[in-house]
Short mmCIF file of C-alpha atoms in Angstrom, two decimals:
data_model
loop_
_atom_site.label_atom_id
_atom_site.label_comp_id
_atom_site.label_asym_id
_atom_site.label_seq_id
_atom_site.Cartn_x
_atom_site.Cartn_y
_atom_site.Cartn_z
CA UNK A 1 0.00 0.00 0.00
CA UNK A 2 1.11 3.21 -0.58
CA UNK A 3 1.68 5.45 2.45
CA UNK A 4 1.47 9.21 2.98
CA UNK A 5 3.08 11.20 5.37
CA UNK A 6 1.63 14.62 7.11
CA UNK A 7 2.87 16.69 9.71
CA UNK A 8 -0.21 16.17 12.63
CA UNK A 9 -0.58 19.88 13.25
CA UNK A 10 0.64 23.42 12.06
CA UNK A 11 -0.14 26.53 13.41
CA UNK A 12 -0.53 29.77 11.43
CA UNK A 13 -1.60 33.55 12.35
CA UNK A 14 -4.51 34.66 10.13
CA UNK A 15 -3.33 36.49 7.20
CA UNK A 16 -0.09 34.48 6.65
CA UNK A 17 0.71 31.60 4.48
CA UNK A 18 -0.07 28.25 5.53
CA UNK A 19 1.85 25.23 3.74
CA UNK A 20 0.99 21.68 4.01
CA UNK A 21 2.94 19.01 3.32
CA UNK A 22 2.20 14.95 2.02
CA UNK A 23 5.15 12.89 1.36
CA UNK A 24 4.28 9.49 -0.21
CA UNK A 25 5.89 6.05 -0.14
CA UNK A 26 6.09 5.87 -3.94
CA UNK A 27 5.41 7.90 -6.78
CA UNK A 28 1.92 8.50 -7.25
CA UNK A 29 2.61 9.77 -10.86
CA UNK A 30 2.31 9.16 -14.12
CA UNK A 31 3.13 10.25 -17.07
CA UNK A 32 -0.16 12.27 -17.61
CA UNK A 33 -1.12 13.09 -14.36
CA UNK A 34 -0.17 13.76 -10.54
CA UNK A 35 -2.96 11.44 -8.58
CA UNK A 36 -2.61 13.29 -5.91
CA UNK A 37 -5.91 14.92 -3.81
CA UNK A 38 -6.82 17.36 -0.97
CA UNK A 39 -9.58 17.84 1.08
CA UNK A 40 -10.67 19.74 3.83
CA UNK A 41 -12.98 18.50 6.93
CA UNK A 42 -14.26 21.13 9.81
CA UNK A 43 -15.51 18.70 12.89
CA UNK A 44 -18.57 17.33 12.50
CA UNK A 45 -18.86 17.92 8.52
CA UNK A 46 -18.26 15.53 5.79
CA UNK A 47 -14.94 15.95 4.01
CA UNK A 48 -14.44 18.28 1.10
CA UNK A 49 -12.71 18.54 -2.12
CA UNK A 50 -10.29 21.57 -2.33
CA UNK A 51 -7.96 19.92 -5.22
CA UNK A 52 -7.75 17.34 -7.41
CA UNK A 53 -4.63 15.85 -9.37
CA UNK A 54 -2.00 17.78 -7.80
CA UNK A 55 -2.99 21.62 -8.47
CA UNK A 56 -6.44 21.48 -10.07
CA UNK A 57 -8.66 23.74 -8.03
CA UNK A 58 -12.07 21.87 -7.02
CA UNK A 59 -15.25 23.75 -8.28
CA UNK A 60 -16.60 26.17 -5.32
CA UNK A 61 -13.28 26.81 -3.97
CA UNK A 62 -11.66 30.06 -3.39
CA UNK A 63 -8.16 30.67 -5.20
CA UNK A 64 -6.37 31.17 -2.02
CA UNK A 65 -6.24 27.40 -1.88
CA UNK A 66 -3.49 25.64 -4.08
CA UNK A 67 -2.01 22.44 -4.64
CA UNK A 68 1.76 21.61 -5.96
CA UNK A 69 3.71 18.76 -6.35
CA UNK A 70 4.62 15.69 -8.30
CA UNK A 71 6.23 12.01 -7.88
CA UNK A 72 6.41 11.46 -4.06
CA UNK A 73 6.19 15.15 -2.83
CA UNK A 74 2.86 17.49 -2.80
CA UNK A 75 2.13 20.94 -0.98
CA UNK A 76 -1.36 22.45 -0.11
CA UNK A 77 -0.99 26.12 0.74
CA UNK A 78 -3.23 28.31 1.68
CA UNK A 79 -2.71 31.96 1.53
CA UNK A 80 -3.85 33.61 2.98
CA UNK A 81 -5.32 31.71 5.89
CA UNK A 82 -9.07 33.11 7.36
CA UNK A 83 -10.54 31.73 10.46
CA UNK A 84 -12.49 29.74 8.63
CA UNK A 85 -9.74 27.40 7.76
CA UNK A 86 -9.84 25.83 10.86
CA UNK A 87 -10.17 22.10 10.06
CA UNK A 88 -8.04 19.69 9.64
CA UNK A 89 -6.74 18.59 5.71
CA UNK A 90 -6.05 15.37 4.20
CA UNK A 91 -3.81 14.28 1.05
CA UNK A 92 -5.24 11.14 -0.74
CA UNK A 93 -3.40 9.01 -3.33
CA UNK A 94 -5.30 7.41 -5.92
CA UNK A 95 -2.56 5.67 -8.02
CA UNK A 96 -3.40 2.83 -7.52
CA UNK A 97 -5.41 0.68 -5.02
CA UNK A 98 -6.16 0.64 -1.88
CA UNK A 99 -6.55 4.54 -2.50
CA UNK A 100 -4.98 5.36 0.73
CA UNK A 101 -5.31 9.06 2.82
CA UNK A 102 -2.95 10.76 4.74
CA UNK A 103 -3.64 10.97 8.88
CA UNK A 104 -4.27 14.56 8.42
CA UNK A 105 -2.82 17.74 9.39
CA UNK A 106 -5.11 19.87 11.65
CA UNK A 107 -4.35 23.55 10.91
CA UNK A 108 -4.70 26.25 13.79
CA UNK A 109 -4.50 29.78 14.71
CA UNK A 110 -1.04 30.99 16.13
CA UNK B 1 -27.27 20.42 -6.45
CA UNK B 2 -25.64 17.00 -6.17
CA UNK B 3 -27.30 15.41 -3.02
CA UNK B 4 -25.96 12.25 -1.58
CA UNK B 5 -28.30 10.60 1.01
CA UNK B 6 -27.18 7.79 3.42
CA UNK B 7 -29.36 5.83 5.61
CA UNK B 8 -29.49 2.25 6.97
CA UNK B 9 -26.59 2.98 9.68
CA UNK B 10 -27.41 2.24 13.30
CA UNK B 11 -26.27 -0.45 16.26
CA UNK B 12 -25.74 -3.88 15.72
CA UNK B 13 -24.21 -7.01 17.48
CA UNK B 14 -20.53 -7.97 16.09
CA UNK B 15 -20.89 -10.95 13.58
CA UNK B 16 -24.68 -9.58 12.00
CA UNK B 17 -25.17 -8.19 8.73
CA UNK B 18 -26.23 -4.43 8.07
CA UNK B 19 -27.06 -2.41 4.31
CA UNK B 20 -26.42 1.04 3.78
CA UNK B 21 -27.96 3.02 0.60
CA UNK B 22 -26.81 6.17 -0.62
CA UNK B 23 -29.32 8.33 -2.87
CA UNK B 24 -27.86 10.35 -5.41
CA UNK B 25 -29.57 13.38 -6.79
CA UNK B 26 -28.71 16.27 -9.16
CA UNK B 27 -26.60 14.63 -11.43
CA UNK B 28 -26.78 11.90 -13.67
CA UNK B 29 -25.58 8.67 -11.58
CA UNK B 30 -24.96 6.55 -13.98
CA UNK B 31 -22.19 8.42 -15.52
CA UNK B 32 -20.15 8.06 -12.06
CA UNK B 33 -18.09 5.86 -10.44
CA UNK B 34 -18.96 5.81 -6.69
CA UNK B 35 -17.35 4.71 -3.60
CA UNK B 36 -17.63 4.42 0.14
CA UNK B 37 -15.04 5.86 2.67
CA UNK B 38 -15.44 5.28 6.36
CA UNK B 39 -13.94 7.28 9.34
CA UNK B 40 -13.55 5.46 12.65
CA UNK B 41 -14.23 7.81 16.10
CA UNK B 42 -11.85 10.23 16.26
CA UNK B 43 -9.61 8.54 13.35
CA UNK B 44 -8.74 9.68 9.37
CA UNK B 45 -10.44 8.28 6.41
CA UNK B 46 -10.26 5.28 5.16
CA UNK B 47 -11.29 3.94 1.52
CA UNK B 48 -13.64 0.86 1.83
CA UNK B 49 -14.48 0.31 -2.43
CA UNK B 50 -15.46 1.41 -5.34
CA UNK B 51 -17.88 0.74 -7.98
CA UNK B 52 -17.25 1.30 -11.60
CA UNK B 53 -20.56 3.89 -13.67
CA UNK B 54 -22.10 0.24 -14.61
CA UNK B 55 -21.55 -1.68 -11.67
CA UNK B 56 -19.39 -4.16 -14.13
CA UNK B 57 -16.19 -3.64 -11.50
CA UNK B 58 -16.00 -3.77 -7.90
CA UNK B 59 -12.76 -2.70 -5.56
CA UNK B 60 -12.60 -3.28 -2.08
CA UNK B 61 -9.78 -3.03 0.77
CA UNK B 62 -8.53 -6.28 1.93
CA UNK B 63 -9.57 -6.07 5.13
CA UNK B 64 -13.52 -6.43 3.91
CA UNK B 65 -13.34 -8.46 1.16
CA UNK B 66 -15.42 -11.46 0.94
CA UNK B 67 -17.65 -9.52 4.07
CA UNK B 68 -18.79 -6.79 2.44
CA UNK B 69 -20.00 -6.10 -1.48
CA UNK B 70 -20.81 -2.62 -2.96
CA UNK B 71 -23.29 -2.59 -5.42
CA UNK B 72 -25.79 -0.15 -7.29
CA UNK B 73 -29.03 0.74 -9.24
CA UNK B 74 -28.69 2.94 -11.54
CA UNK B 75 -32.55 2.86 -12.35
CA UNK B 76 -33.24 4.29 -8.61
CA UNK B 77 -30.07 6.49 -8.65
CA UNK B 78 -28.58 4.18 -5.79
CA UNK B 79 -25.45 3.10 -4.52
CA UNK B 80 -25.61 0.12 -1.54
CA UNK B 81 -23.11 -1.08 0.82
CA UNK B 82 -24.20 -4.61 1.74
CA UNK B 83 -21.98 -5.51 5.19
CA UNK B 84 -21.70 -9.24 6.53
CA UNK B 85 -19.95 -10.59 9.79
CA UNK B 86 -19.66 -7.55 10.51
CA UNK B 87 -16.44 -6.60 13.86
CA UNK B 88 -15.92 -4.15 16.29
CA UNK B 89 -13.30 -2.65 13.77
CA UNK B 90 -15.78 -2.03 11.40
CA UNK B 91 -17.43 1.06 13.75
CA UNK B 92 -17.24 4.46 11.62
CA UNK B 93 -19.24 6.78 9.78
CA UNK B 94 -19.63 5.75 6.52
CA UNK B 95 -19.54 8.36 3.62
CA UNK B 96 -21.02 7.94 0.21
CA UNK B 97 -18.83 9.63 -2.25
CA UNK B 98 -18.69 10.13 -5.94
CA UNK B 99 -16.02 9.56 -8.24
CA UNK B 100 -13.44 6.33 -8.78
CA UNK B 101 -9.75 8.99 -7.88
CA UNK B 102 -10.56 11.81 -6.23
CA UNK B 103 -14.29 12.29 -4.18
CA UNK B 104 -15.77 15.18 -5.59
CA UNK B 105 -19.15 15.18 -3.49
CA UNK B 106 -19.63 13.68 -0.03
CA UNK B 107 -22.67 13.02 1.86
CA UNK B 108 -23.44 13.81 5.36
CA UNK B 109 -22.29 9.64 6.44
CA UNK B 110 -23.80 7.48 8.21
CA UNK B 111 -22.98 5.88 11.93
CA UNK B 112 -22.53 2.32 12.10
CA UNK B 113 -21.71 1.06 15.36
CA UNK B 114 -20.75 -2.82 16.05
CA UNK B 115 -21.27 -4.01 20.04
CA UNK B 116 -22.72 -6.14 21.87
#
């Protein structure tokens, strides 16, 4: 199974750049395409799509949200963070199967 | 507005069966791949399986295959999770989702809760 890595926490003071980071076991790449996804949950909500494929922005949300990366290495940054942020983000890989998440990083206010 | 319903969670005793539905609405389900992802108490997500726009292909993590089989009608706009011998492990919310890589809608999930 492929395996990604994130940082459990990071804290940020609104109005600054917030960078998250998902380090995979492999390469989740191919020659077309960077499976790589984010998403966003606030407690007690269902998960949402922010991007899709590496740096595709999800329909709905705002460009302040963006996605980088390729091969085992992928950023989510968010600049520039609001209070409604809060939440905590996921990376997912979907490569190839099991599709397999990250354990999350939950993002706070400094 | 894409709506994704679940229903059909609830308690029930470790080693008994339980079937989740998902409706879809506001979109045309059977152009979609669709898939279930479950979150334990307090834990990340975890991908359960997928089901291909016709139902012809199934995917499921090894740790419920051969217990549990996704399936769908496409008719009612549907997506099932059917869930035998079911274990403690197997407590979560369950989220319908749409799309085979990357879960573009969500519904609100579903408790399941295995105890005796």
């Amino acid at each position: 199974d492929i395996v990604l890595t994130q940082s459990p926490a990071l804290a940020v003071s609104l109005g600054q750049r917030a960078t998250i980071s998902c380090r995979a076991s492999q390469s989740v790449s191919t020659s077309s395409y960077n499976l790589m996804h984010w998403y966003q949950q606030k407690p007690g909500e269902q998960p949402k799509l922010l991007i899709y494929d590496a740096s595709n922005l999800a329909s709905g949300i705002p460009v302040r949200f963006s996605g980088s990366g390729s091969g085992t290495d992928f950023t989510l940054t968010i600049n520039p963070v609001q209070a409604d942020d809060i939440a905590t983000y996921y990376c997912q890989q979907s490569r190839e199967l099991p599709l397999t998440f990250g354990s999350g990083t939950k993002l706070e206010i400094k | 507005e894409v709506q994704l319903v679940e229903s059909g969670g609830g308690l029930v005793q470790p080693g008994r069966s339980m079937k989740l539905s998902c409706a879809a609405s506001g979109f045309t389900f059977s152009n979609y791949g669709m898939a279930w992802v479950r979150q334990a108490p307090t834990k990340g997500l975890e991908w359960v399986a997928t089901i291909s726009y016709d139902g012809s292909s199934t995917y499921y993590r090894d740790s419920v295959k051969g217990r549990f089989t996704i399936s769908r009608d496409n008719a009612k706009s549907t997506l099932y999770l059917q869930m035998n011998s079911l274990r403690s492990e197997d407590t979560a919310t369950y989220y319908c989702t749409r799309g085979r890589r990357a879960s573009d809608y969500w519904g609100q999930g579903v408790m399941v809760t295995v105890s005796s």
